[in-house]
Coordinates of C-alpha atoms in Angstrom, one line a residue:
X14 CA 13.5 -17.5 16.4
X15 CA 11.2 -19.5 14.0
X16 CA 10.4 -17.6 10.8
X17 CA 6.7 -16.8 10.7
X18 CA 5.5 -19.0 7.9
X19 CA 2.1 -17.3 7.9
X20 CA 3.7 -14.6 5.8
X21 CA 0.8 -14.3 3.4
X22 CA 2.0 -11.2 1.6
X23 CA -0.1 -9.0 -0.6
X24 CA 1.8 -6.0 -2.0
X25 CA -0.6 -3.3 -1.1
X26 CA -1.0 0.3 -2.4
X27 CA 1.4 0.4 -5.3
X28 CA 2.7 -3.1 -5.6
X29 CA 5.9 -1.9 -7.2
X30 CA 8.0 -5.0 -6.8
X31 CA 7.9 -6.1 -10.5
X32 CA 7.7 -4.6 -13.9
X33 CA 4.7 -5.9 -15.9
X34 CA 5.6 -7.7 -19.0
X35 CA 3.4 -8.8 -22.0
X36 CA 1.9 -12.2 -21.5
X37 CA -1.2 -14.2 -22.1
X38 CA -3.9 -14.5 -19.4
X39 CA -3.1 -17.7 -17.6
X40 CA -6.7 -19.0 -17.3
X41 CA -5.5 -22.3 -16.0
X42 CA -4.6 -20.6 -12.7
X43 CA -8.2 -19.5 -12.1
X44 CA -10.8 -21.5 -10.1
X45 CA -14.1 -19.7 -10.7
X46 CA -16.2 -22.7 -9.5
X47 CA -14.6 -22.5 -6.1
X48 CA -16.0 -19.0 -5.4
X49 CA -19.4 -17.3 -5.4
X50 CA -19.6 -14.1 -7.4
X51 CA -19.7 -11.1 -5.0
X52 CA -23.0 -9.2 -4.4
X53 CA -21.4 -6.1 -5.8
X54 CA -19.7 -7.0 -9.2
X55 CA -16.2 -5.9 -9.8
X56 CA -16.3 -2.7 -11.9
X57 CA -12.8 -2.2 -13.3
X58 CA -14.1 0.4 -15.8
X59 CA -15.1 2.7 -13.0
X60 CA -11.6 3.2 -11.7
X61 CA -10.8 6.4 -13.6
X62 CA -14.4 7.4 -14.3
X63 CA -15.7 10.8 -13.3
X64 CA -19.0 11.3 -11.7
X65 CA -21.3 14.2 -12.8
X66 CA -20.3 16.1 -9.7
X67 CA -16.6 15.7 -10.5
X68 CA -17.2 16.9 -14.1
X69 CA -19.2 19.9 -12.8
X70 CA -16.5 20.8 -10.4
X71 CA -13.7 20.6 -13.0
X72 CA -15.7 22.5 -15.7
X73 CA -16.8 25.3 -13.4
X74 CA -14.8 26.0 -10.2
X75 CA -11.5 24.4 -11.1
X76 CA -11.5 25.8 -14.7
X77 CA -12.3 29.2 -13.3
X78 CA -9.3 28.9 -11.0
X79 CA -7.0 27.7 -13.8
X80 CA -8.0 30.7 -16.0
X81 CA -7.2 33.0 -13.1
X82 CA -4.0 31.4 -11.8
X83 CA -2.7 29.3 -14.7
X84 CA -2.9 25.5 -15.2
X85 CA -0.2 24.4 -12.8
X86 CA -0.9 26.8 -9.9
X87 CA -4.6 26.4 -10.3
X88 CA -4.5 22.6 -10.1
X89 CA -1.9 22.4 -7.4
X90 CA -3.9 24.8 -5.1
X91 CA -7.0 22.7 -5.7
X92 CA -5.2 19.5 -4.6
X93 CA -3.2 20.8 -1.7
X94 CA -5.0 23.7 -0.1
X95 CA -7.4 23.0 2.6
X96 CA -10.0 25.5 1.3
X97 CA -10.1 23.7 -2.0
X98 CA -10.6 20.0 -2.3
X99 CA -9.3 19.5 1.2
X100 CA -7.6 16.2 0.4
X101 CA -6.5 14.1 3.3
X102 CA -4.3 11.0 3.3
X103 CA -6.1 7.9 4.6
X104 CA -4.7 4.5 3.8
X105 CA -7.5 2.5 5.2
X106 CA -9.3 1.9 1.9
X107 CA -8.4 2.2 -1.8
X108 CA -10.9 4.3 -3.6
X109 CA -11.5 4.9 -7.3
X110 CA -11.5 8.4 -8.7
X111 CA -15.1 9.2 -7.8
X112 CA -15.0 7.8 -4.3
X113 CA -11.8 9.7 -3.5
X114 CA -13.4 12.9 -4.8
X115 CA -16.5 12.4 -2.7
X116 CA -14.5 11.4 0.5
X117 CA -11.8 14.1 -0.1
X118 CA -9.4 11.5 1.1
X119 CA -7.6 8.3 0.2
X120 CA -4.3 6.4 0.1
X121 CA -1.6 7.5 -2.3
X122 CA -2.9 5.3 -5.1
X123 CA -6.5 6.6 -4.6
X124 CA -5.3 10.2 -4.8
X125 CA -3.1 9.6 -7.8
X126 CA -6.0 7.9 -9.6
X127 CA -8.3 10.8 -8.8
X128 CA -5.7 13.4 -9.9
X129 CA -5.0 11.4 -13.1
X130 CA -8.7 11.3 -13.9
X131 CA -9.0 15.1 -13.4
X132 CA -5.9 15.7 -15.6
X133 CA -7.3 13.4 -18.3
X134 CA -10.5 15.4 -18.3
X135 CA -8.6 18.6 -18.7
X136 CA -6.7 17.1 -21.7
X137 CA -3.3 17.1 -19.9
X138 CA -0.5 14.7 -20.4
X139 CA -0.2 12.2 -17.6
X140 CA 2.5 9.7 -16.7
X141 CA 2.5 7.5 -13.6
X142 CA 5.6 6.5 -11.6
X143 CA 6.3 3.7 -9.2
X144 CA 8.7 5.1 -6.7
X145 CA 11.5 3.0 -5.3
X146 CA 11.1 3.2 -1.6
X147 CA 11.7 0.7 1.2
X148 CA 8.4 -1.2 1.5
X149 CA 6.4 -0.4 4.7
X150 CA 5.2 -3.6 6.2
X151 CA 2.0 -4.0 8.2
X152 CA 0.1 -7.0 9.3
X153 CA -3.5 -8.0 10.2
X154 CA -3.8 -11.3 12.1
X155 CA -1.4 -13.6 10.2
X156 CA -1.5 -11.7 6.9
X157 CA 1.5 -9.4 6.1
X158 CA 1.1 -6.5 3.7
X159 CA 3.9 -4.4 2.1
X160 CA 3.1 -0.9 0.9
X161 CA 5.0 0.8 -1.9
X162 CA 4.4 4.2 -3.4
X163 CA 3.2 5.7 -6.7
X164 CA 2.9 9.3 -7.9
X165 CA 2.3 11.1 -11.2
X166 CA 3.8 13.7 -13.5
X167 CA 1.6 16.2 -15.4
X168 CA 2.3 18.2 -18.5
X169 CA 0.6 20.9 -20.6
X170 CA -2.7 20.2 -22.3
X171 CA -2.4 18.1 -25.4
X172 CA -4.1 20.8 -27.4
X173 CA -1.4 23.4 -26.7
X174 CA 1.1 24.3 -29.4
X175 CA 4.2 22.1 -29.5
X176 CA 2.5 19.1 -27.9
X177 CA 2.4 16.0 -30.2
X178 CA 1.9 13.2 -27.7
X179 CA 4.1 12.1 -24.9
X180 CA 6.1 14.4 -22.7
X181 CA 7.4 16.7 -25.4
X182 CA 10.9 18.1 -24.8
X183 CA 11.0 21.8 -23.7
X184 CA 7.5 21.8 -22.2
X185 CA 7.1 22.3 -18.4
X186 CA 6.1 19.2 -16.4
X187 CA 5.7 18.7 -12.7
X188 CA 5.3 15.8 -10.4
X189 CA 2.5 15.6 -7.9
X190 CA 3.0 13.5 -4.8
X191 CA 0.9 13.0 -1.7
X192 CA 3.7 12.1 0.7
X193 CA 6.0 14.5 2.5
X194 CA 9.2 15.4 0.5
X195 CA 11.4 14.2 3.2
X196 CA 10.1 10.7 2.8
X197 CA 11.0 10.7 -0.9
X198 CA 14.2 12.6 -1.0
X199 CA 16.8 10.9 -3.2
X200 CA 14.3 8.1 -4.3
X201 CA 14.3 6.9 -7.9
X202 CA 11.2 5.9 -9.8
X203 CA 10.1 4.2 -13.0
X204 CA 7.2 4.9 -15.3
X205 CA 4.3 2.6 -15.3
X206 CA 1.2 2.6 -17.6
X207 CA -2.3 3.6 -16.6
X208 CA -3.2 0.0 -17.2
X209 CA -0.7 -1.1 -14.5
X210 CA -2.1 1.6 -12.1
X211 CA -5.5 0.1 -12.7
X212 CA -4.1 -3.4 -11.9
X213 CA -2.6 -2.0 -8.7
X214 CA -6.0 -0.7 -7.7
X215 CA -7.6 -4.1 -8.3
X216 CA -4.9 -5.8 -6.3
X217 CA -5.4 -3.4 -3.5
X218 CA -9.1 -4.1 -3.4
X219 CA -8.4 -7.8 -3.4
X220 CA -6.0 -7.5 -0.5
X221 CA -8.4 -5.3 1.5
X222 CA -11.2 -7.8 0.9
X223 CA -8.9 -10.6 2.0
X224 CA -8.0 -8.8 5.2
X225 CA -11.8 -8.5 5.9
X226 CA -12.3 -12.2 5.3
X227 CA -14.4 -11.7 2.2
X228 CA -12.7 -14.3 0.0
X229 CA -15.3 -14.2 -2.8
X230 CA -14.8 -10.5 -3.4
X231 CA -11.1 -10.8 -2.9
X232 CA -10.9 -13.5 -5.6
X233 CA -13.0 -11.4 -8.0
X234 CA -10.7 -8.5 -7.7
X235 CA -7.5 -10.6 -7.9
X236 CA -8.8 -12.4 -10.9
X237 CA -9.6 -9.1 -12.5
X238 CA -6.1 -7.8 -11.8
X239 CA -4.4 -10.8 -13.4
X240 CA -6.7 -10.7 -16.4
X241 CA -6.2 -7.0 -16.8
X242 CA -2.4 -7.1 -16.6
X243 CA -1.1 -10.7 -16.9
X244 CA 2.5 -9.6 -16.3
X245 CA 1.8 -8.0 -13.0
X246 CA 3.2 -10.6 -10.6
X247 CA 1.9 -9.0 -7.3
X248 CA -1.6 -9.8 -8.3
X249 CA -0.7 -13.5 -8.6
X250 CA 0.8 -13.4 -5.1
X251 CA -2.5 -12.1 -3.8
X252 CA -4.4 -14.7 -5.8
X253 CA -2.3 -17.5 -4.3
X254 CA -2.9 -16.2 -0.8
X255 CA -6.6 -16.2 -1.4
X256 CA -6.5 -19.8 -2.6
X257 CA -4.5 -20.8 0.5
X258 CA -7.0 -19.1 2.9
X259 CA -9.8 -20.9 1.0
X260 CA -8.3 -24.3 1.5
X261 CA -7.1 -24.7 -2.1
X262 CA -3.5 -25.5 -1.4
X263 CA -2.7 -27.2 -4.7
X264 CA -4.1 -24.3 -6.6
X265 CA -2.1 -21.9 -4.5
X266 CA 1.0 -23.9 -5.2
X267 CA 0.5 -23.5 -9.0
X268 CA 0.2 -19.8 -8.6
X269 CA 3.3 -19.3 -6.4
X270 CA 5.3 -21.6 -8.7
X271 CA 4.2 -19.3 -11.6
X272 CA 5.5 -16.3 -9.8
X273 CA 8.9 -18.0 -9.0
X274 CA 9.3 -19.1 -12.5
X275 CA 9.2 -15.5 -13.6
X276 CA 10.9 -14.0 -10.5
X277 CA 13.1 -16.7 -8.8
X278 CA 14.2 -14.1 -6.1
X279 CA 10.6 -13.3 -4.9
X280 CA 10.9 -13.8 -1.1
X281 CA 7.1 -13.3 -0.8
X282 CA 6.3 -16.1 -3.2
X283 CA 8.9 -18.3 -1.5
X284 CA 7.5 -17.7 1.9
X285 CA 4.0 -18.4 0.7
X286 CA 5.0 -21.5 -1.2
X287 CA 6.8 -22.8 1.9
X288 CA 3.6 -22.4 3.9
X289 CA 1.7 -24.2 1.2
X290 CA 4.1 -27.1 1.3
X291 CA 3.8 -27.3 5.1
X292 CA 0.0 -27.3 4.9
X293 CA 0.2 -30.2 2.4
X294 CA 2.4 -32.2 4.8
X295 CA 5.5 -31.9 2.5
X296 CA 7.7 -30.9 5.5
X297 CA 11.1 -31.7 4.0
X298 CA 10.4 -29.6 0.9
X299 CA 9.0 -26.8 3.1
X300 CA 12.1 -26.9 5.3
X301 CA 14.5 -26.8 2.4
X302 CA 12.7 -23.7 0.9
X303 CA 12.6 -22.1 4.3
X304 CA 16.4 -22.5 4.7
X305 CA 16.9 -21.0 1.3
X306 CA 14.6 -18.1 2.2
X307 CA 16.5 -17.6 5.5
X308 CA 19.7 -17.2 3.6
X309 CA 18.1 -14.6 1.4
X310 CA 16.3 -12.8 4.2
X311 CA 17.5 -13.7 7.7
X312 CA 15.7 -10.9 9.4
X313 CA 12.2 -10.6 7.7
X314 CA 9.7 -7.9 8.4
X315 CA 8.6 -7.8 12.1
X316 CA 11.5 -10.0 13.1
X317 CA 12.8 -7.5 15.8
X318 CA 9.3 -6.4 16.6
X319 CA 8.2 -10.0 17.5
X320 CA 11.3 -10.4 19.7
X321 CA 10.3 -7.1 21.4
X322 CA 6.8 -8.4 22.0
X323 CA 8.2 -11.6 23.5
X324 CA 10.4 -9.5 25.9
X325 CA 7.3 -7.5 26.9
X326 CA 5.4 -10.6 27.7
X327 CA 8.1 -11.8 30.1
X328 CA 8.5 -8.4 31.7
X329 CA 12.0 -7.6 30.3
X330 CA 11.2 -4.1 29.2
X331 CA 14.9 -3.0 28.7
X332 CA 15.3 -5.9 26.2
X333 CA 12.0 -5.0 24.6
X334 CA 13.1 -1.4 24.2
X335 CA 16.3 -2.5 22.5
X336 CA 14.4 -4.8 20.0
X337 CA 11.8 -2.1 19.2
X338 CA 14.5 0.5 18.6
X339 CA 16.1 -1.8 16.0
X340 CA 12.7 -2.2 14.3
X341 CA 12.1 1.5 14.4
X342 CA 15.5 2.2 12.9
X343 CA 14.9 0.1 9.8
X344 CA 11.2 1.0 9.5
X345 CA 10.8 4.6 10.8
X346 CA 7.4 5.1 9.2
X347 CA 5.6 2.2 10.8
X348 CA 3.4 3.7 13.6
X349 CA 2.9 0.4 15.3
X350 CA 6.7 0.1 16.1
X351 CA 6.7 3.6 17.6
X352 CA 3.7 2.8 19.7
X353 CA 5.2 -0.3 21.2
X354 CA 8.5 1.4 21.8
X355 CA 6.5 4.0 23.7
X356 CA 5.0 1.3 25.9
X357 CA 8.4 -0.2 26.7
X358 CA 9.7 3.2 27.6
X359 CA 6.7 3.9 29.8
X360 CA 7.2 0.7 31.6
X361 CA 10.8 1.8 32.2
X362 CA 9.6 5.1 33.7
X363 CA 10.8 7.3 30.9
X364 CA 7.6 9.1 30.2
X365 CA 9.1 11.9 28.2
X366 CA 10.6 9.4 25.7
X367 CA 7.3 7.6 25.7
X368 CA 5.6 10.9 24.8
X369 CA 8.1 11.4 22.0
X370 CA 7.4 8.0 20.5
X371 CA 3.7 8.5 20.7
X372 CA 4.1 11.7 18.8
X373 CA 5.9 9.8 16.1
X374 CA 3.2 7.1 16.1
X375 CA 0.6 9.8 15.5
X376 CA 2.6 11.5 12.8
X377 CA 3.3 8.2 10.9
X378 CA -0.2 6.8 11.3
X379 CA -2.1 6.8 8.0
X380 CA -5.7 6.0 9.2
X381 CA -8.1 8.2 11.1
X382 CA -8.8 5.3 13.5
X383 CA -5.2 5.0 14.6
X384 CA -4.7 8.8 14.7
X385 CA -7.6 9.1 17.1
X386 CA -6.2 6.3 19.3
X387 CA -2.7 7.9 19.6
X388 CA -4.2 11.4 20.0
X389 CA -6.2 10.2 23.0
X390 CA -3.2 8.6 24.6
X391 CA -1.2 11.8 24.1
X392 CA -4.0 13.8 25.7
X393 CA -3.8 11.4 28.7
X394 CA -0.1 12.0 29.1
X395 CA -0.7 15.8 28.9
X396 CA -3.3 15.4 31.7
X397 CA -0.6 13.7 33.7
X398 CA 1.8 16.6 33.1
X399 CA 4.2 14.8 30.7
X400 CA 5.6 17.3 28.3

C-alpha cells in the first residue's frame, strides 16, 4: 500500500515529542511578506491572564471553599465536582485560561492552563509535565494530527512556612490530570516550563487555524510559537506545513531541514519533507527519503484503517473488520476506529458487537459534536431492540 505522503503532521494539544533547548530565533525561516496579518492579532500575553470574573470567583467563592475545606480539597472539588466549575473535556478548540473558565470546558492543555492560572493567582507552586503516552492520531482531509498529553503538579502556597521556591522537600504536592487514571497508569512524564506550555498553546492554535483553512492566522500563531520558544521543534513542523499549504515549497523545505538537523529521527519532518520534494518534482530524492521512512515506520498511523476502508468499499466486510480490529488494538482511544469497526460488524449482521463498538466510540470521543452523533446512532439501535 502506498504511504500517504500527504502526512502533514502538526503535533496537537501537547506536542511532547521534543525537549525545548535554548537557541536563537531563526528569523531566516520566517516569510512575513507572504501572509496577511490576521484580523484578530495573536495575543500570546493573554494565555494565562485572568479575567475580572475569574479573579472575583477565586477571591470569593473559591477562597471561601479553601478556608472551609483546605487548599487541596477545596481546589480539587472546584475543578472536578459538577456543582462547582463543572469542567468538561472538549478537544475541539484550544482555549486560554479565561476562555476555558467562561466555557467551563476545553482540551487537556486548555484545562491545565486555566488551572495553572488559578494556582498562580493563589500563590501556589506550579510545575507542568508532558506525559509520555502513545500519540493519538486524527486527521482532517489530508492533514494528520498527533495528540499528546500534559498535566500539572501543585504545591503549597509560596508564602507558607518552609517554602523557598521550587517544590520544597517534605511539602505535600499533588498532580491534577483531566484524563481518566486508566489512560495514564504506568506512564512517565517530564517537567516542562510554563514558557513551553505557552508555546504548546500557540502551536495548537496554529494547527487548528490550519485545519480550518485560515493560513494567515495559522502562520501568525506558528511564528509566535517559534519566536517564543525557538527550541520547540513541533512548532517548526506546523510552520513548514503552513508553508507547503500556501505553495511555498522551498520555504517549507528549509523548515523541515531545520527540524531534521536537530532531530534526525523525526518521522513527521521526514514525511513532510518527502512531500515537499515530490511537489518540487524531485522524485528520486523523495523516493529515497520515503524508503528510509518506511524502514523506520512501515505501518504509519491510519495504515490498517485505510486498508479497512478499502475493504469496505469493495464489500469485503470480514476483511474490513479484521483491519479495523488491528487499528483499534494499537489505538484504542480513537473514536473513529471504533465507529468504523461498528459499521463493519453491522454489515456482517453482528448488531450486538456493533452496539459495543458504538459505545466505545462514544466514550472515547472528545468533542460534543461527535458525542451527539454516536449517541443518536446508539438511540437508533435501542429503538431497533439491540441491547
